[in-house]
PDB file of C-alpha atoms in Angstrom:
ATOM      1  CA  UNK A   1     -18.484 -10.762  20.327  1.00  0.00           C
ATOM      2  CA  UNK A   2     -16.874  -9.103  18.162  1.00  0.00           C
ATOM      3  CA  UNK A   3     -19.096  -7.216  14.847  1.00  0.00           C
ATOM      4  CA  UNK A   4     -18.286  -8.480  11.053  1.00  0.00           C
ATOM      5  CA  UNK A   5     -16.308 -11.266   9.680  1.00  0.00           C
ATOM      6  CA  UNK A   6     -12.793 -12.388  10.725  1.00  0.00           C
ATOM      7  CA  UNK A   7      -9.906 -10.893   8.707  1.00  0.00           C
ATOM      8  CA  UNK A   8      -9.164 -13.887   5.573  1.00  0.00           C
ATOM      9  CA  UNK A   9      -5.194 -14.283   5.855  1.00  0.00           C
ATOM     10  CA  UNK A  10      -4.265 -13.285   1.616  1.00  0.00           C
ATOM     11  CA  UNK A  11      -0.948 -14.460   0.349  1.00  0.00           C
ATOM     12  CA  UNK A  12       1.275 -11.281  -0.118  1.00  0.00           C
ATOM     13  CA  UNK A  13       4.384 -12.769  -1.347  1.00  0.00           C
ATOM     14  CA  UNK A  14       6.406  -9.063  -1.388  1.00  0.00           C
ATOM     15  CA  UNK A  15       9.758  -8.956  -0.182  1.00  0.00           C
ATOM     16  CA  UNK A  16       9.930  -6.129   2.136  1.00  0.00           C
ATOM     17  CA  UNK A  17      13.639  -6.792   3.265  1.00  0.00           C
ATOM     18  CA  UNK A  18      14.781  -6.005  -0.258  1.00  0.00           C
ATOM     19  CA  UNK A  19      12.717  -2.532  -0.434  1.00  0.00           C
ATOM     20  CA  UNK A  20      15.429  -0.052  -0.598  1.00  0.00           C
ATOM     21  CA  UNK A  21      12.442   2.546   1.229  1.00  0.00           C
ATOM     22  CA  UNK A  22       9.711   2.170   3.485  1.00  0.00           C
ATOM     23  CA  UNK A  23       8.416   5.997   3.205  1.00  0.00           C
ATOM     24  CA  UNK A  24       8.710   7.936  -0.169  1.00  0.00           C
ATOM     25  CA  UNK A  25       7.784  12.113  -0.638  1.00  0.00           C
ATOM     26  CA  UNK A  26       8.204  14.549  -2.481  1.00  0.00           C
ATOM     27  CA  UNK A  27      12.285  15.634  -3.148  1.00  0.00           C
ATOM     28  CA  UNK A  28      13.424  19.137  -1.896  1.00  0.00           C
ATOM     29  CA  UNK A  29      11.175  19.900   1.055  1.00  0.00           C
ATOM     30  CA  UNK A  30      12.386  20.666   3.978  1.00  0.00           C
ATOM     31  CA  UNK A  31      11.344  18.599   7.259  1.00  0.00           C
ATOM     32  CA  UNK A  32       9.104  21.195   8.455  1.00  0.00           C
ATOM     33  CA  UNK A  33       6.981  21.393   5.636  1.00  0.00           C
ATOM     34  CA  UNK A  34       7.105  17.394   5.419  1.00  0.00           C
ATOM     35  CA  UNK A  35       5.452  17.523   8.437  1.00  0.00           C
ATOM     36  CA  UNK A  36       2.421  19.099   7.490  1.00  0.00           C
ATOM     37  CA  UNK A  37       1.658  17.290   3.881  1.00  0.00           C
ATOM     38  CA  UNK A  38      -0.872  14.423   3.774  1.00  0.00           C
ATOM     39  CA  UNK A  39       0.649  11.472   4.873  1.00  0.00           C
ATOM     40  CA  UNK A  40      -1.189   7.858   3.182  1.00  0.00           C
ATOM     41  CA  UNK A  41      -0.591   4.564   4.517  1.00  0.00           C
ATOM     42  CA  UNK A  42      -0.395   1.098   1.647  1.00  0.00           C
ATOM     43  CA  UNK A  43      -1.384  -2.057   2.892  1.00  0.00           C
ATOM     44  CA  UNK A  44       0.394  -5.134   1.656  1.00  0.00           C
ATOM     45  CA  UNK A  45      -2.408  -6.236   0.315  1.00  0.00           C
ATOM     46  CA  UNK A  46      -2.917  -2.958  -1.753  1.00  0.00           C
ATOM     47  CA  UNK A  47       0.700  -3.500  -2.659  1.00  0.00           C
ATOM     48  CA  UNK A  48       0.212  -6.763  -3.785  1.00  0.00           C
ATOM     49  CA  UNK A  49      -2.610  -5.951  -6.025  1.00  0.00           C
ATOM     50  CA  UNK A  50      -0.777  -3.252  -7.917  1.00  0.00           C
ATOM     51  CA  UNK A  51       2.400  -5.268  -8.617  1.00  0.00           C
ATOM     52  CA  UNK A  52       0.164  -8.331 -10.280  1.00  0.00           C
ATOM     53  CA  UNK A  53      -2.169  -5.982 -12.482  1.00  0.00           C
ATOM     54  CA  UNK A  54       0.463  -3.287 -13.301  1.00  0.00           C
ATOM     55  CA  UNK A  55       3.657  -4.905 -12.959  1.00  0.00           C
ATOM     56  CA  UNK A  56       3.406  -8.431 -13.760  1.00  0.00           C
ATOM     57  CA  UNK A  57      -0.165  -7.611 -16.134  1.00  0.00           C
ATOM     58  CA  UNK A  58      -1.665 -10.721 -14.804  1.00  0.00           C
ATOM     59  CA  UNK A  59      -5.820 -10.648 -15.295  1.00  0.00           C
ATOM     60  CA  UNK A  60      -7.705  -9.889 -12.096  1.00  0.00           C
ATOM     61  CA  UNK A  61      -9.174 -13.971 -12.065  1.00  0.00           C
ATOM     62  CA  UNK A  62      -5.340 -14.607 -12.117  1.00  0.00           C
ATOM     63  CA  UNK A  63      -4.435 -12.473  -9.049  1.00  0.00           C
ATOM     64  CA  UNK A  64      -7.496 -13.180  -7.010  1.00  0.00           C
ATOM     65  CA  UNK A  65      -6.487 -16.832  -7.409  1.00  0.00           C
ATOM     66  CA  UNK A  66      -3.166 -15.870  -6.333  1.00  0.00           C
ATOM     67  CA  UNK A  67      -3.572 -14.181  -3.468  1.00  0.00           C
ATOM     68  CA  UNK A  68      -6.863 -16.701  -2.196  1.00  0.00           C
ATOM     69  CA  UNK A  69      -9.385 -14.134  -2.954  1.00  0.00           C
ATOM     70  CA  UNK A  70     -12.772 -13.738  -4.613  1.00  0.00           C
ATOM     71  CA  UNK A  71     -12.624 -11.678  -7.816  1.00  0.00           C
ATOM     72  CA  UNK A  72     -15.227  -9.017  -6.009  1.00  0.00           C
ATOM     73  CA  UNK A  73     -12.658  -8.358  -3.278  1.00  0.00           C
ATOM     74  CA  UNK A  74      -9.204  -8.183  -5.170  1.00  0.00           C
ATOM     75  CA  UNK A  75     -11.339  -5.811  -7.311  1.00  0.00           C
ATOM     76  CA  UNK A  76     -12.206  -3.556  -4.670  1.00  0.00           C
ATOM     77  CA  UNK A  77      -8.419  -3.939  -2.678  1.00  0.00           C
ATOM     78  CA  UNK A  78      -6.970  -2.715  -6.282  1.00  0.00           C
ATOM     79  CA  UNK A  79      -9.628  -0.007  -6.717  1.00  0.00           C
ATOM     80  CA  UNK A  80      -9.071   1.412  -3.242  1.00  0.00           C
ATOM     81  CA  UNK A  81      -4.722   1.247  -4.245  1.00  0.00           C
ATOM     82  CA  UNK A  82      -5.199   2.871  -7.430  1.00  0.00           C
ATOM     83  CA  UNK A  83      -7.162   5.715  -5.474  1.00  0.00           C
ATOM     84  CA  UNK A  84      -4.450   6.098  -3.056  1.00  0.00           C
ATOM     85  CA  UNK A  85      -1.417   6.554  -5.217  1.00  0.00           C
ATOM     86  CA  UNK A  86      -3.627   9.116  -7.611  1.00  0.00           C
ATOM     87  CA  UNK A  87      -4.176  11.053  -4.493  1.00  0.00           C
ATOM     88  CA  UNK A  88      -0.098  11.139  -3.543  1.00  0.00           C
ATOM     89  CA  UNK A  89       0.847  11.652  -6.401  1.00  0.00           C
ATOM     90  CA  UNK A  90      -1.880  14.834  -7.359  1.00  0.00           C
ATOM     91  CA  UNK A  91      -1.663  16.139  -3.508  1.00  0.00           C
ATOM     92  CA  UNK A  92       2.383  15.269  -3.576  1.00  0.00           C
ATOM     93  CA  UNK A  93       1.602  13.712  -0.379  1.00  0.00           C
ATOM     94  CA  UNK A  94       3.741  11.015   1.790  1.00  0.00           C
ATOM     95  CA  UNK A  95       3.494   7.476   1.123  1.00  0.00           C
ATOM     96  CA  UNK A  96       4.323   5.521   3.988  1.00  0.00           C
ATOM     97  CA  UNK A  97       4.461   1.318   2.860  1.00  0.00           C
ATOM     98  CA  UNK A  98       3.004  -0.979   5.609  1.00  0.00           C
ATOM     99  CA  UNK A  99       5.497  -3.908   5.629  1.00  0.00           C
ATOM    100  CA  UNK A 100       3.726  -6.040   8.815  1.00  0.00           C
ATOM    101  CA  UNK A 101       0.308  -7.216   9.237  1.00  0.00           C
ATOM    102  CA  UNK A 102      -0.957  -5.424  12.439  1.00  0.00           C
ATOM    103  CA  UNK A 103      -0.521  -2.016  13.228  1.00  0.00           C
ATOM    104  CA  UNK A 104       3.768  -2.611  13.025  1.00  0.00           C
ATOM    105  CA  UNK A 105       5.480  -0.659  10.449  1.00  0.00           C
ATOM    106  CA  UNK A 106       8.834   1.292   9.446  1.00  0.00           C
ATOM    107  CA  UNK A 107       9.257   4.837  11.091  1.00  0.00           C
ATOM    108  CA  UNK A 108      10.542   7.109   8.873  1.00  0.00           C
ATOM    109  CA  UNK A 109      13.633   8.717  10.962  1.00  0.00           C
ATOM    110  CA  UNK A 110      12.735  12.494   9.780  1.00  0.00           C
ATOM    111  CA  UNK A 111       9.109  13.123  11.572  1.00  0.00           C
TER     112      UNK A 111
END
């Protein structure tokens, strides 16, 4: 049996077909070097989160209820978002953006 609770299913209502990018770094390095900076992985979830609170300004109650969360854990999936884009944007790392649940995303055609 398998340890912890099941995954919840959260509404992520994020168009990923209309994303113009699935992988964004730094401009002017070369491939090589791209190669060896810290790559960092969003979930949709994590996505989601950021676009209510810092796009759309809605209160955390308001996007817990919209995505079928508790408060405590939309708190803690926008906490752990927030931490990941400081960190690509202070180490000018590689963000790759999940776009499937499961481990399916976009390749990035230079690595």
């Amino acid at each position: 049996m398998p340890a912890g609770r099941k995954k919840k299913c959260r509404n992520i209502c994020i168009d990923f077909d209309a994303m113009v990018c699935h992988c964004f770094w730094p401009l002017g390095i070369d491939k090589p070097t791209l190669k060896k900076r810290q790559h960092y992985t969003i979930q949709p979830d994590e996505l989601q989160t950021i676009v209510y609170q810092d796009i759309e300004g809605l209160t955390m109650a308001e996007g817990a209820k919209k995505m079928g969360v508790s408060k405590t854990v939309y708190a803690m999936i926008y906490q752990k978002a927030r931490t990941l884009l400081a960190n690509v944007i202070m180490q000018n790392a590689i963000l790759h953006i999940q776009c499937a649940e499961g481990d399916q995303k976009i390749e990035s055609t230079w690595a």
